[in-house]
PDB file of C-alpha atoms in Angstrom:
ATOM      1  CA  UNK A  24      29.574 -14.805 -18.352  1.00 44.00           C
ATOM      2  CA  UNK A  25      26.013 -14.208 -19.568  1.00 49.00           C
ATOM      3  CA  UNK A  26      23.441 -12.326 -17.599  1.00 46.00           C
ATOM      4  CA  UNK A  27      20.102 -14.074 -17.387  1.00 50.00           C
ATOM      5  CA  UNK A  28      17.167 -12.164 -18.771  1.00 53.00           C
ATOM      6  CA  UNK A  29      15.063 -10.896 -15.896  1.00 53.00           C
ATOM      7  CA  UNK A  30      11.669 -12.566 -15.862  1.00 61.00           C
ATOM      8  CA  UNK A  31       8.721 -10.210 -15.519  1.00 61.00           C
ATOM      9  CA  UNK A  32       6.263 -11.495 -12.899  1.00 68.00           C
ATOM     10  CA  UNK A  33       2.769 -12.461 -14.003  1.00 68.00           C
ATOM     11  CA  UNK A  34       0.633  -9.420 -13.135  1.00 69.00           C
ATOM     12  CA  UNK A  35      -2.546 -10.487 -14.904  1.00 75.00           C
ATOM     13  CA  UNK A  36      -4.441 -10.966 -11.614  1.00 79.00           C
ATOM     14  CA  UNK A  37      -4.007  -7.229 -11.050  1.00 80.00           C
ATOM     15  CA  UNK A  38      -4.339  -6.002 -14.623  1.00 84.00           C
ATOM     16  CA  UNK A  39      -7.611  -4.174 -13.915  1.00 86.00           C
ATOM     17  CA  UNK A  40      -6.149  -2.480 -10.814  1.00 90.00           C
ATOM     18  CA  UNK A  41      -2.938  -1.397 -12.557  1.00 89.00           C
ATOM     19  CA  UNK A  42      -4.688  -0.275 -15.748  1.00 88.00           C
ATOM     20  CA  UNK A  43      -7.338   1.676 -13.816  1.00 87.00           C
ATOM     21  CA  UNK A  44      -4.727   3.292 -11.565  1.00 90.00           C
ATOM     22  CA  UNK A  45      -2.720   4.476 -14.587  1.00 91.00           C
ATOM     23  CA  UNK A  46      -5.844   5.711 -16.382  1.00 87.00           C
ATOM     24  CA  UNK A  47      -6.958   7.750 -13.370  1.00 88.00           C
ATOM     25  CA  UNK A  48      -3.504   9.253 -12.850  1.00 90.00           C
ATOM     26  CA  UNK A  49      -3.112  10.372 -16.473  1.00 87.00           C
ATOM     27  CA  UNK A  50      -6.642  11.794 -16.410  1.00 85.00           C
ATOM     28  CA  UNK A  51      -5.931  13.890 -13.289  1.00 88.00           C
ATOM     29  CA  UNK A  52      -2.757  15.321 -14.816  1.00 86.00           C
ATOM     30  CA  UNK A  53      -4.398  16.276 -18.112  1.00 83.00           C
ATOM     31  CA  UNK A  54      -7.898  17.315 -17.081  1.00 84.00           C
ATOM     32  CA  UNK A  55      -7.767  18.895 -13.606  1.00 90.00           C
ATOM     33  CA  UNK A  56      -8.319  22.527 -14.777  1.00 90.00           C
ATOM     34  CA  UNK A  57     -11.664  21.465 -16.286  1.00 86.00           C
ATOM     35  CA  UNK A  58     -12.555  19.818 -12.977  1.00 86.00           C
ATOM     36  CA  UNK A  59     -11.744  23.008 -11.087  1.00 91.00           C
ATOM     37  CA  UNK A  60     -14.079  25.007 -13.337  1.00 89.00           C
ATOM     38  CA  UNK A  61     -16.852  22.423 -12.995  1.00 85.00           C
ATOM     39  CA  UNK A  62     -16.662  22.566  -9.191  1.00 87.00           C
ATOM     40  CA  UNK A  63     -16.621  26.376  -9.100  1.00 89.00           C
ATOM     41  CA  UNK A  64     -19.559  26.823 -11.439  1.00 86.00           C
ATOM     42  CA  UNK A  65     -21.576  24.150  -9.603  1.00 82.00           C
ATOM     43  CA  UNK A  66     -20.926  25.784  -6.214  1.00 82.00           C
ATOM     44  CA  UNK A  67     -21.738  29.316  -7.364  1.00 82.00           C
ATOM     45  CA  UNK A  68     -25.202  30.221  -6.081  1.00 78.00           C
ATOM     46  CA  UNK A  69     -24.657  33.937  -6.707  1.00 75.00           C
ATOM     47  CA  UNK A  70     -23.141  34.805  -3.329  1.00 76.00           C
ATOM     48  CA  UNK A  71     -21.276  38.112  -3.584  1.00 77.00           C
ATOM     49  CA  UNK A  72     -18.421  36.671  -1.533  1.00 77.00           C
ATOM     50  CA  UNK A  73     -17.503  34.454  -4.486  1.00 84.00           C
ATOM     51  CA  UNK A  74     -15.860  35.767  -7.655  1.00 87.00           C
ATOM     52  CA  UNK A  75     -18.451  35.947 -10.429  1.00 87.00           C
ATOM     53  CA  UNK A  76     -17.319  34.695 -13.824  1.00 89.00           C
ATOM     54  CA  UNK A  77     -19.020  35.735 -17.058  1.00 87.00           C
ATOM     55  CA  UNK A  78     -17.905  32.558 -18.819  1.00 87.00           C
ATOM     56  CA  UNK A  79     -15.455  29.670 -18.532  1.00 86.00           C
ATOM     57  CA  UNK A  80     -12.876  31.691 -20.476  1.00 90.00           C
ATOM     58  CA  UNK A  81     -13.402  34.632 -18.127  1.00 93.00           C
ATOM     59  CA  UNK A  82     -12.868  32.333 -15.138  1.00 92.00           C
ATOM     60  CA  UNK A  83      -9.574  31.051 -16.549  1.00 93.00           C
ATOM     61  CA  UNK A  84      -8.405  34.586 -17.294  1.00 94.00           C
ATOM     62  CA  UNK A  85      -9.190  35.876 -13.790  1.00 93.00           C
ATOM     63  CA  UNK A  86      -7.643  32.882 -12.001  1.00 93.00           C
ATOM     64  CA  UNK A  87      -4.432  32.985 -14.063  1.00 94.00           C
ATOM     65  CA  UNK A  88      -4.141  36.793 -13.686  1.00 93.00           C
ATOM     66  CA  UNK A  89      -3.959  36.472  -9.888  1.00 91.00           C
ATOM     67  CA  UNK A  90      -2.392  33.076  -9.268  1.00 91.00           C
ATOM     68  CA  UNK A  91      -0.804  32.084 -12.555  1.00 92.00           C
ATOM     69  CA  UNK A  92      -1.386  28.755 -14.300  1.00 92.00           C
ATOM     70  CA  UNK A  93      -0.776  27.067 -10.952  1.00 91.00           C
ATOM     71  CA  UNK A  94      -4.127  28.460  -9.799  1.00 91.00           C
ATOM     72  CA  UNK A  95      -5.884  26.136 -12.252  1.00 92.00           C
ATOM     73  CA  UNK A  96      -4.377  23.177 -10.382  1.00 92.00           C
ATOM     74  CA  UNK A  97      -5.715  23.924  -6.903  1.00 91.00           C
ATOM     75  CA  UNK A  98      -6.883  20.636  -5.389  1.00 92.00           C
ATOM     76  CA  UNK A  99      -4.722  18.653  -7.803  1.00 92.00           C
ATOM     77  CA  UNK A 100      -3.073  16.443  -5.149  1.00 94.00           C
ATOM     78  CA  UNK A 101      -6.295  14.912  -3.785  1.00 95.00           C
ATOM     79  CA  UNK A 102      -7.596  14.862  -7.360  1.00 93.00           C
ATOM     80  CA  UNK A 103      -4.628  12.761  -8.475  1.00 94.00           C
ATOM     81  CA  UNK A 104      -4.836  10.406  -5.500  1.00 95.00           C
ATOM     82  CA  UNK A 105      -8.614  10.130  -5.708  1.00 93.00           C
ATOM     83  CA  UNK A 106      -8.733   9.464  -9.448  1.00 91.00           C
ATOM     84  CA  UNK A 107      -5.930   6.887  -9.357  1.00 93.00           C
ATOM     85  CA  UNK A 108      -7.262   4.953  -6.379  1.00 93.00           C
ATOM     86  CA  UNK A 109     -10.900   5.186  -7.479  1.00 92.00           C
ATOM     87  CA  UNK A 110     -10.394   3.988 -11.042  1.00 89.00           C
ATOM     88  CA  UNK A 111      -7.933   1.287 -10.000  1.00 92.00           C
ATOM     89  CA  UNK A 112     -10.168  -0.315  -7.391  1.00 93.00           C
ATOM     90  CA  UNK A 113     -13.323   0.354  -9.392  1.00 90.00           C
ATOM     91  CA  UNK A 114     -12.155  -1.636 -12.404  1.00 88.00           C
ATOM     92  CA  UNK A 115     -10.680  -4.408 -10.233  1.00 91.00           C
ATOM     93  CA  UNK A 116     -13.817  -4.840  -8.123  1.00 92.00           C
ATOM     94  CA  UNK A 117     -16.248  -4.278 -10.986  1.00 89.00           C
ATOM     95  CA  UNK A 118     -14.781  -7.099 -13.062  1.00 88.00           C
ATOM     96  CA  UNK A 119     -14.546  -9.426 -10.046  1.00 90.00           C
ATOM     97  CA  UNK A 120     -18.177  -8.718  -9.124  1.00 91.00           C
ATOM     98  CA  UNK A 121     -19.348  -9.059 -12.713  1.00 87.00           C
ATOM     99  CA  UNK A 122     -17.720 -12.482 -12.990  1.00 87.00           C
ATOM    100  CA  UNK A 123     -19.231 -13.591  -9.674  1.00 87.00           C
ATOM    101  CA  UNK A 124     -22.715 -12.273 -10.416  1.00 87.00           C
ATOM    102  CA  UNK A 125     -22.796 -13.718 -13.937  1.00 81.00           C
ATOM    103  CA  UNK A 126     -21.731 -17.076 -12.512  1.00 81.00           C
ATOM    104  CA  UNK A 127     -23.768 -17.389  -9.303  1.00 79.00           C
ATOM    105  CA  UNK A 128     -26.370 -14.615  -9.055  1.00 76.00           C
ATOM    106  CA  UNK A 129     -27.293 -13.786 -12.629  1.00 71.00           C
ATOM    107  CA  UNK A 130     -30.477 -11.754 -13.196  1.00 71.00           C
ATOM    108  CA  UNK A 131     -30.756 -13.166 -16.690  1.00 73.00           C
ATOM    109  CA  UNK A 132     -29.793  -9.824 -18.224  1.00 80.00           C
ATOM    110  CA  UNK A 133     -26.157  -8.979 -18.881  1.00 80.00           C
ATOM    111  CA  UNK A 134     -26.937  -5.256 -18.827  1.00 82.00           C
ATOM    112  CA  UNK A 135     -28.596  -5.584 -15.391  1.00 85.00           C
ATOM    113  CA  UNK A 136     -25.682  -7.685 -14.113  1.00 85.00           C
ATOM    114  CA  UNK A 137     -23.195  -5.073 -15.299  1.00 83.00           C
ATOM    115  CA  UNK A 138     -25.219  -2.236 -13.761  1.00 86.00           C
ATOM    116  CA  UNK A 139     -25.406  -3.965 -10.372  1.00 88.00           C
ATOM    117  CA  UNK A 140     -21.681  -4.774 -10.481  1.00 88.00           C
ATOM    118  CA  UNK A 141     -20.850  -1.156 -11.269  1.00 85.00           C
ATOM    119  CA  UNK A 142     -23.123   0.187  -8.537  1.00 87.00           C
ATOM    120  CA  UNK A 143     -21.649  -2.112  -5.877  1.00 91.00           C
ATOM    121  CA  UNK A 144     -18.068  -1.387  -6.934  1.00 90.00           C
ATOM    122  CA  UNK A 145     -18.687   2.371  -7.033  1.00 88.00           C
ATOM    123  CA  UNK A 146     -20.370   2.387  -3.619  1.00 90.00           C
ATOM    124  CA  UNK A 147     -17.506   0.422  -2.076  1.00 92.00           C
ATOM    125  CA  UNK A 148     -14.917   2.804  -3.529  1.00 92.00           C
ATOM    126  CA  UNK A 149     -16.909   5.807  -2.265  1.00 91.00           C
ATOM    127  CA  UNK A 150     -16.674   4.475   1.308  1.00 91.00           C
ATOM    128  CA  UNK A 151     -12.954   5.208   1.570  1.00 90.00           C
ATOM    129  CA  UNK A 152     -12.451   7.931  -1.059  1.00 93.00           C
ATOM    130  CA  UNK A 153     -15.111  10.410   0.148  1.00 93.00           C
ATOM    131  CA  UNK A 154     -12.616  12.292   2.396  1.00 95.00           C
ATOM    132  CA  UNK A 155     -10.255  12.637  -0.577  1.00 95.00           C
ATOM    133  CA  UNK A 156     -12.996  14.089  -2.792  1.00 93.00           C
ATOM    134  CA  UNK A 157     -14.108  16.410   0.007  1.00 94.00           C
ATOM    135  CA  UNK A 158     -10.549  17.763   0.277  1.00 95.00           C
ATOM    136  CA  UNK A 159     -10.376  18.238  -3.498  1.00 94.00           C
ATOM    137  CA  UNK A 160     -13.673  20.124  -3.567  1.00 92.00           C
ATOM    138  CA  UNK A 161     -12.704  22.424  -0.694  1.00 93.00           C
ATOM    139  CA  UNK A 162      -9.284  23.188  -2.141  1.00 94.00           C
ATOM    140  CA  UNK A 163     -10.847  23.948  -5.538  1.00 92.00           C
ATOM    141  CA  UNK A 164     -13.201  26.393  -3.802  1.00 90.00           C
ATOM    142  CA  UNK A 165     -10.426  28.529  -2.338  1.00 90.00           C
ATOM    143  CA  UNK A 166     -10.805  31.589  -4.529  1.00 89.00           C
ATOM    144  CA  UNK A 167      -8.198  33.951  -5.909  1.00 87.00           C
ATOM    145  CA  UNK A 168     -10.170  36.875  -4.387  1.00 85.00           C
ATOM    146  CA  UNK A 169      -9.728  35.602  -0.820  1.00 83.00           C
ATOM    147  CA  UNK A 170      -6.956  37.344   1.117  1.00 80.00           C
ATOM    148  CA  UNK A 171      -6.175  34.333   3.300  1.00 83.00           C
ATOM    149  CA  UNK A 172      -6.896  30.754   2.313  1.00 87.00           C
ATOM    150  CA  UNK A 173      -8.242  28.406   4.947  1.00 89.00           C
ATOM    151  CA  UNK A 174      -6.305  25.329   3.852  1.00 91.00           C
ATOM    152  CA  UNK A 175      -2.661  24.989   2.853  1.00 91.00           C
ATOM    153  CA  UNK A 176      -3.074  21.566   1.286  1.00 92.00           C
ATOM    154  CA  UNK A 177      -4.807  18.197   1.394  1.00 95.00           C
ATOM    155  CA  UNK A 178      -3.532  17.045   4.812  1.00 95.00           C
ATOM    156  CA  UNK A 179      -4.241  20.426   6.377  1.00 96.00           C
ATOM    157  CA  UNK A 180      -7.770  20.348   4.932  1.00 95.00           C
ATOM    158  CA  UNK A 181      -8.487  16.863   6.284  1.00 96.00           C
ATOM    159  CA  UNK A 182      -7.002  17.745   9.680  1.00 96.00           C
ATOM    160  CA  UNK A 183      -8.983  20.983  10.074  1.00 95.00           C
ATOM    161  CA  UNK A 184     -12.184  19.309   8.902  1.00 94.00           C
ATOM    162  CA  UNK A 185     -11.866  16.684  11.648  1.00 96.00           C
ATOM    163  CA  UNK A 186     -11.008  19.328  14.268  1.00 95.00           C
ATOM    164  CA  UNK A 187     -13.917  21.610  13.355  1.00 93.00           C
ATOM    165  CA  UNK A 188     -16.600  19.168  12.203  1.00 91.00           C
ATOM    166  CA  UNK A 189     -15.601  15.859  13.747  1.00 93.00           C
ATOM    167  CA  UNK A 190     -14.618  12.679  11.927  1.00 93.00           C
ATOM    168  CA  UNK A 191     -17.938  12.443  10.130  1.00 91.00           C
ATOM    169  CA  UNK A 192     -17.288  15.876   8.656  1.00 90.00           C
ATOM    170  CA  UNK A 193     -15.057  14.001   6.208  1.00 93.00           C
ATOM    171  CA  UNK A 194     -18.180  12.263   4.939  1.00 92.00           C
ATOM    172  CA  UNK A 195     -20.247  15.284   3.990  1.00 88.00           C
ATOM    173  CA  UNK A 196     -21.873  14.493   0.664  1.00 83.00           C
ATOM    174  CA  UNK A 197     -21.346  10.751   1.179  1.00 87.00           C
ATOM    175  CA  UNK A 198     -24.955   9.716   0.548  1.00 84.00           C
ATOM    176  CA  UNK A 199     -25.140  11.706  -2.684  1.00 81.00           C
ATOM    177  CA  UNK A 200     -21.778  10.213  -3.612  1.00 81.00           C
ATOM    178  CA  UNK A 201     -23.108   6.682  -3.142  1.00 82.00           C
ATOM    179  CA  UNK A 202     -26.287   7.501  -5.083  1.00 79.00           C
ATOM    180  CA  UNK A 203     -24.053   9.138  -7.661  1.00 75.00           C
ATOM    181  CA  UNK A 204     -22.291   5.787  -8.084  1.00 77.00           C
ATOM    182  CA  UNK A 205     -25.032   5.170 -10.631  1.00 80.00           C
ATOM    183  CA  UNK A 206     -22.883   7.465 -12.822  1.00 80.00           C
ATOM    184  CA  UNK A 207     -20.179   4.812 -13.049  1.00 78.00           C
ATOM    185  CA  UNK A 208     -22.776   2.093 -13.517  1.00 82.00           C
ATOM    186  CA  UNK A 209     -24.457   3.884 -16.428  1.00 85.00           C
ATOM    187  CA  UNK A 210     -21.080   4.625 -17.998  1.00 83.00           C
ATOM    188  CA  UNK A 211     -19.625   1.131 -17.691  1.00 83.00           C
ATOM    189  CA  UNK A 212     -22.843  -0.502 -18.967  1.00 85.00           C
ATOM    190  CA  UNK A 213     -22.995   1.840 -21.973  1.00 87.00           C
ATOM    191  CA  UNK A 214     -19.249   1.478 -22.619  1.00 86.00           C
ATOM    192  CA  UNK A 215     -19.349  -2.337 -22.567  1.00 84.00           C
ATOM    193  CA  UNK A 216     -22.507  -2.414 -24.706  1.00 87.00           C
ATOM    194  CA  UNK A 217     -20.947  -0.188 -27.385  1.00 87.00           C
ATOM    195  CA  UNK A 218     -17.685  -2.141 -27.122  1.00 85.00           C
ATOM    196  CA  UNK A 219     -19.486  -5.474 -27.569  1.00 86.00           C
ATOM    197  CA  UNK A 220     -21.395  -4.122 -30.570  1.00 86.00           C
ATOM    198  CA  UNK A 221     -18.153  -2.974 -32.209  1.00 86.00           C
ATOM    199  CA  UNK A 222     -16.577  -6.402 -31.631  1.00 86.00           C
ATOM    200  CA  UNK A 223     -19.672  -8.056 -33.113  1.00 85.00           C
ATOM    201  CA  UNK A 224     -19.681  -5.732 -36.138  1.00 85.00           C
ATOM    202  CA  UNK A 225     -16.010  -6.520 -36.817  1.00 85.00           C
ATOM    203  CA  UNK A 226     -16.447 -10.260 -36.313  1.00 84.00           C
ATOM    204  CA  UNK A 227     -14.167 -10.274 -33.276  1.00 83.00           C
ATOM    205  CA  UNK A 228     -14.522 -12.336 -30.086  1.00 81.00           C
ATOM    206  CA  UNK A 229     -16.062 -10.525 -27.127  1.00 78.00           C
ATOM    207  CA  UNK A 230     -13.578  -8.457 -25.066  1.00 73.00           C
ATOM    208  CA  UNK A 231     -11.099  -8.276 -27.971  1.00 76.00           C
ATOM    209  CA  UNK A 232      -8.680  -5.340 -28.079  1.00 76.00           C
ATOM    210  CA  UNK A 233     -10.301  -2.733 -30.343  1.00 78.00           C
ATOM    211  CA  UNK A 234      -8.897   0.087 -32.442  1.00 81.00           C
ATOM    212  CA  UNK A 235      -8.068   3.301 -30.587  1.00 81.00           C
ATOM    213  CA  UNK A 236     -10.856   5.116 -32.462  1.00 83.00           C
ATOM    214  CA  UNK A 237     -13.415   2.538 -31.291  1.00 86.00           C
ATOM    215  CA  UNK A 238     -12.295   2.958 -27.678  1.00 82.00           C
ATOM    216  CA  UNK A 239     -12.554   6.748 -28.031  1.00 83.00           C
ATOM    217  CA  UNK A 240     -16.065   6.454 -29.495  1.00 84.00           C
ATOM    218  CA  UNK A 241     -17.327   4.103 -26.781  1.00 85.00           C
ATOM    219  CA  UNK A 242     -15.777   6.086 -23.928  1.00 83.00           C
ATOM    220  CA  UNK A 243     -17.050   9.446 -25.234  1.00 83.00           C
ATOM    221  CA  UNK A 244     -20.664   8.425 -25.783  1.00 86.00           C
ATOM    222  CA  UNK A 245     -20.914   6.481 -22.507  1.00 86.00           C
ATOM    223  CA  UNK A 246     -19.399   9.342 -20.497  1.00 83.00           C
ATOM    224  CA  UNK A 247     -21.642  12.044 -21.962  1.00 85.00           C
ATOM    225  CA  UNK A 248     -24.706   9.930 -21.232  1.00 86.00           C
ATOM    226  CA  UNK A 249     -23.662   9.131 -17.656  1.00 85.00           C
ATOM    227  CA  UNK A 250     -22.566  12.694 -16.855  1.00 83.00           C
ATOM    228  CA  UNK A 251     -25.764  14.349 -18.090  1.00 85.00           C
ATOM    229  CA  UNK A 252     -28.175  11.859 -16.515  1.00 84.00           C
ATOM    230  CA  UNK A 253     -26.555  11.771 -13.059  1.00 83.00           C
ATOM    231  CA  UNK A 254     -25.159  15.324 -12.854  1.00 85.00           C
ATOM    232  CA  UNK A 255     -27.591  16.582 -10.138  1.00 85.00           C
ATOM    233  CA  UNK A 256     -26.040  14.106  -7.673  1.00 82.00           C
ATOM    234  CA  UNK A 257     -22.566  15.509  -8.359  1.00 81.00           C
ATOM    235  CA  UNK A 258     -23.957  19.034  -8.118  1.00 83.00           C
ATOM    236  CA  UNK A 259     -25.600  18.487  -4.709  1.00 84.00           C
ATOM    237  CA  UNK A 260     -22.490  16.764  -3.350  1.00 83.00           C
ATOM    238  CA  UNK A 261     -20.333  19.735  -4.387  1.00 82.00           C
ATOM    239  CA  UNK A 262     -22.597  22.169  -2.560  1.00 83.00           C
ATOM    240  CA  UNK A 263     -22.762  20.011   0.550  1.00 81.00           C
ATOM    241  CA  UNK A 264     -18.962  19.769   0.684  1.00 79.00           C
ATOM    242  CA  UNK A 265     -18.390  23.501   0.126  1.00 81.00           C
ATOM    243  CA  UNK A 266     -16.794  25.054   3.247  1.00 79.00           C
ATOM    244  CA  UNK A 267     -17.929  28.538   2.207  1.00 77.00           C
ATOM    245  CA  UNK A 268     -21.595  27.780   2.924  1.00 74.00           C
ATOM    246  CA  UNK A 269     -23.684  25.826   5.406  1.00 70.00           C
ATOM    247  CA  UNK A 270     -25.426  23.440   3.032  1.00 67.00           C
ATOM    248  CA  UNK A 271     -26.621  20.479   5.070  1.00 68.00           C
ATOM    249  CA  UNK A 272     -28.936  17.686   4.026  1.00 74.00           C
ATOM    250  CA  UNK A 273     -29.686  16.427   0.529  1.00 80.00           C
ATOM    251  CA  UNK A 274     -33.334  17.454   0.528  1.00 81.00           C
ATOM    252  CA  UNK A 275     -32.706  20.888   2.023  1.00 83.00           C
ATOM    253  CA  UNK A 276     -29.905  21.653  -0.439  1.00 83.00           C
ATOM    254  CA  UNK A 277     -31.981  20.441  -3.395  1.00 84.00           C
ATOM    255  CA  UNK A 278     -35.069  22.479  -2.442  1.00 86.00           C
ATOM    256  CA  UNK A 279     -32.993  25.599  -1.814  1.00 84.00           C
ATOM    257  CA  UNK A 280     -31.353  25.287  -5.225  1.00 83.00           C
ATOM    258  CA  UNK A 281     -34.633  24.716  -7.078  1.00 86.00           C
ATOM    259  CA  UNK A 282     -36.303  27.615  -5.238  1.00 86.00           C
ATOM    260  CA  UNK A 283     -33.504  30.114  -5.962  1.00 85.00           C
ATOM    261  CA  UNK A 284     -32.189  28.891  -9.317  1.00 86.00           C
ATOM    262  CA  UNK A 285     -34.915  26.742 -10.833  1.00 86.00           C
ATOM    263  CA  UNK A 286     -34.800  23.047 -11.721  1.00 85.00           C
ATOM    264  CA  UNK A 287     -32.136  23.676 -14.356  1.00 84.00           C
ATOM    265  CA  UNK A 288     -29.952  25.019 -11.543  1.00 82.00           C
ATOM    266  CA  UNK A 289     -29.289  21.383 -10.652  1.00 84.00           C
ATOM    267  CA  UNK A 290     -27.386  21.113 -13.949  1.00 84.00           C
ATOM    268  CA  UNK A 291     -25.238  24.214 -13.352  1.00 82.00           C
ATOM    269  CA  UNK A 292     -21.717  23.281 -14.428  1.00 78.00           C
ATOM    270  CA  UNK A 293     -22.944  20.357 -16.538  1.00 81.00           C
ATOM    271  CA  UNK A 294     -21.608  21.847 -19.776  1.00 80.00           C
ATOM    272  CA  UNK A 295     -18.059  22.212 -18.487  1.00 74.00           C
ATOM    273  CA  UNK A 296     -18.445  18.811 -16.820  1.00 75.00           C
ATOM    274  CA  UNK A 297     -19.078  17.282 -20.236  1.00 77.00           C
ATOM    275  CA  UNK A 298     -16.259  19.328 -21.776  1.00 73.00           C
ATOM    276  CA  UNK A 299     -14.023  18.003 -19.015  1.00 68.00           C
ATOM    277  CA  UNK A 300     -15.413  14.474 -18.982  1.00 70.00           C
ATOM    278  CA  UNK A 301     -15.038  13.836 -22.699  1.00 73.00           C
ATOM    279  CA  UNK A 302     -11.235  14.122 -22.836  1.00 75.00           C
ATOM    280  CA  UNK A 303     -11.030  12.663 -19.311  1.00 74.00           C
ATOM    281  CA  UNK A 304     -12.997   9.570 -20.257  1.00 75.00           C
ATOM    282  CA  UNK A 305     -11.051   9.104 -23.483  1.00 76.00           C
ATOM    283  CA  UNK A 306      -7.758   9.446 -21.572  1.00 79.00           C
ATOM    284  CA  UNK A 307      -8.877   7.029 -18.835  1.00 81.00           C
ATOM    285  CA  UNK A 308     -10.159   4.308 -21.155  1.00 78.00           C
ATOM    286  CA  UNK A 309      -7.385   4.605 -23.747  1.00 81.00           C
ATOM    287  CA  UNK A 310      -4.792   4.341 -20.966  1.00 85.00           C
ATOM    288  CA  UNK A 311      -6.767   1.578 -19.255  1.00 80.00           C
ATOM    289  CA  UNK A 312      -7.172  -0.581 -22.382  1.00 80.00           C
ATOM    290  CA  UNK A 313      -3.541  -0.177 -23.491  1.00 84.00           C
ATOM    291  CA  UNK A 314      -2.027  -0.724 -20.039  1.00 86.00           C
ATOM    292  CA  UNK A 315      -4.316  -3.722 -19.518  1.00 82.00           C
ATOM    293  CA  UNK A 316      -3.053  -5.162 -22.807  1.00 82.00           C
ATOM    294  CA  UNK A 317       0.575  -4.627 -21.762  1.00 82.00           C
ATOM    295  CA  UNK A 318      -0.001  -6.188 -18.342  1.00 81.00           C
ATOM    296  CA  UNK A 319      -1.716  -9.128 -20.035  1.00 76.00           C
ATOM    297  CA  UNK A 320       1.533  -9.811 -21.902  1.00 74.00           C
ATOM    298  CA  UNK A 321       3.310 -10.598 -18.610  1.00 73.00           C
ATOM    299  CA  UNK A 322       1.446 -13.913 -18.487  1.00 65.00           C
ATOM    300  CA  UNK A 323       3.586 -15.213 -21.333  1.00 58.00           C
ATOM    301  CA  UNK A 324       6.925 -14.011 -19.904  1.00 55.00           C
TER     302      UNK A 324
END
């Protein structure tokens, strides 16, 4: 009696979703400590109630001394969920929108079409992931110097936020998050442009599977560009979501920061953001491209 070989279902209609989900998950596992440092340095306006770190290395040393390595993974649960869901739906919706816009609503410029597709996909994702990112930010901002922490975890954070600030408290920083969707648009446009140029240089059809080094190059350059250009939006959102202060309103928070810390204060944490984003972007896109290729193979099963 012979067992029939199990047929793998065709998953190509969901290849972007699956690949993006896997890329986001791997990124959260590998890069969360960098994210924690980025959030803490962005939120630090010099308040004496916060621990003051002389450098990123000093921050790591002080956190680990009190809480162990586990302290570097505060906010990891919402970070994992947020990254997985965001990247999965972003890639799925971005590619669907790009196909639709190129076919029926083309601006005549592929770069413009890609930018619009990325902006719409990012804004849509932000609509249901904002509470997750708020929980991650607030959990990351529970310091090792505090005797009692306000939140025990993601669910407790979301629950207490609703109780104390109402449902819309979950959407603090939402507007800056939507505006900050330009980050994803800039990145995806730059990534696809570099990718297309590499395919062209190697005489390959557009959207061909490239070498791992080419994917790393495209993802690194596009992420550094997007992170640096749009960082103030991420910065303002972090401060607005911080439960340790009463930062309300985009304009008010921006003016207060510029007045007390100068214009460059809007880029506080940008260096560690780039340090974090470089490996994060490489991990996301390497995982995404390879998983997408594997899922694409199910069509022939």
